[in-house]
Amino acid sequence: METQFSRLLGEIEHVALLEKAGAISKTLNIYMFGWWAQRLQPNLTTQERNNIYWEVAVQYLDELKGEADDFYKLTQEERRKYHSAHAV
């Protein structure tokens, strides 16, 4: 299980780096990965948070969870406008 979780954090880190490089938009990531961030971020252990090799992934999950929390508070009409404005 630990190996699978490490692979998942590695993939999350790839998404974070792609976003930082401008290859993927933040709005697309909120839509595509926000649900996952809301479930993964609260379950990160202190050991995972303090691991220097996961700093990018952990920071990204922290940020994405907050943005996803805000997104999921929107009404359906607000989400439609958001999608239209951000070309999701």
Coordinates of C-alpha atoms in Angstrom, one line a residue:
M1 CA 0.0 0.0 0.0
E2 CA 2.8 2.4 0.8
T3 CA 4.4 1.9 -2.6
Q4 CA 1.0 2.6 -4.3
F5 CA 0.6 5.8 -2.2
S6 CA 4.1 6.9 -3.1
R7 CA 3.3 6.4 -6.8
L8 CA 0.1 8.5 -6.3
L9 CA 2.1 11.3 -4.7
G10 CA 4.5 11.2 -7.5
E11 CA 1.7 11.6 -10.0
I12 CA 0.3 14.4 -8.0
E13 CA 3.7 16.1 -8.1
H14 CA 3.8 15.7 -11.9
V15 CA 0.4 17.5 -12.2
A16 CA 1.6 20.2 -9.8
L17 CA 4.8 20.8 -11.9
L18 CA 2.8 20.8 -15.1
E19 CA 0.5 23.5 -13.7
K20 CA 3.5 25.5 -12.5
A21 CA 5.0 25.3 -16.0
G22 CA 1.8 26.5 -17.5
A23 CA 1.0 23.3 -19.4
I24 CA -2.2 22.7 -17.4
S25 CA -4.5 25.4 -16.1
K26 CA -5.3 25.7 -12.4
T27 CA -9.0 25.8 -13.2
L28 CA -8.8 22.5 -15.1
N29 CA -6.9 20.9 -12.1
I30 CA -9.6 22.1 -9.7
Y31 CA -12.2 20.5 -11.8
M32 CA -10.4 17.3 -12.5
F33 CA -8.5 16.7 -9.3
G34 CA -10.3 18.7 -6.6
W35 CA -12.3 15.8 -5.4
W36 CA -9.2 13.7 -4.9
A37 CA -7.4 16.6 -3.1
Q38 CA -10.3 16.9 -0.7
R39 CA -10.0 13.3 0.3
L40 CA -6.2 12.9 0.3
Q41 CA -5.0 16.1 1.9
P42 CA -6.7 15.5 5.3
N43 CA -5.2 12.0 5.5
L44 CA -1.6 13.0 5.0
T45 CA 0.5 11.9 7.9
T46 CA 3.1 14.1 9.7
Q47 CA 5.8 11.9 8.2
E48 CA 4.5 12.4 4.7
R49 CA 4.2 16.2 5.3
N50 CA 7.7 16.4 6.6
N51 CA 9.3 14.3 3.8
I52 CA 11.4 16.6 1.7
Y53 CA 10.8 14.6 -1.4
W54 CA 7.0 15.2 -1.2
E55 CA 7.1 18.9 -0.5
V56 CA 5.8 19.9 -3.9
A57 CA 3.0 17.3 -3.8
V58 CA 1.9 18.2 -0.3
Q59 CA 1.9 21.9 -0.9
Y60 CA -0.1 21.3 -4.1
L61 CA -2.6 19.2 -2.3
D62 CA -3.0 21.8 0.4
E63 CA -3.7 24.6 -2.2
L64 CA -5.9 22.4 -4.4
K65 CA -8.0 21.3 -1.5
G66 CA -8.7 24.9 -0.5
E67 CA -9.6 25.8 -4.0
A68 CA -11.8 22.7 -4.5
D69 CA -13.6 23.5 -1.2
D70 CA -14.4 26.9 -2.6
F71 CA -15.5 25.5 -6.0
Y72 CA -17.8 22.9 -4.4
K73 CA -19.6 25.7 -2.4
L74 CA -20.7 27.3 -5.7
T75 CA -24.2 26.9 -6.9
Q76 CA -24.8 25.0 -10.1
E77 CA -25.3 28.2 -12.0
E78 CA -22.1 29.7 -10.6
R79 CA -20.2 26.5 -11.6
R80 CA -21.6 26.9 -15.2
K81 CA -20.4 30.5 -15.3
Y82 CA -17.0 29.4 -13.9
H83 CA -16.7 26.7 -16.6
S84 CA -17.7 29.1 -19.3
A85 CA -15.3 31.8 -18.1
H86 CA -12.4 29.4 -17.7
A87 CA -13.0 27.2 -20.8
V88 CA -13.1 23.9 -18.8

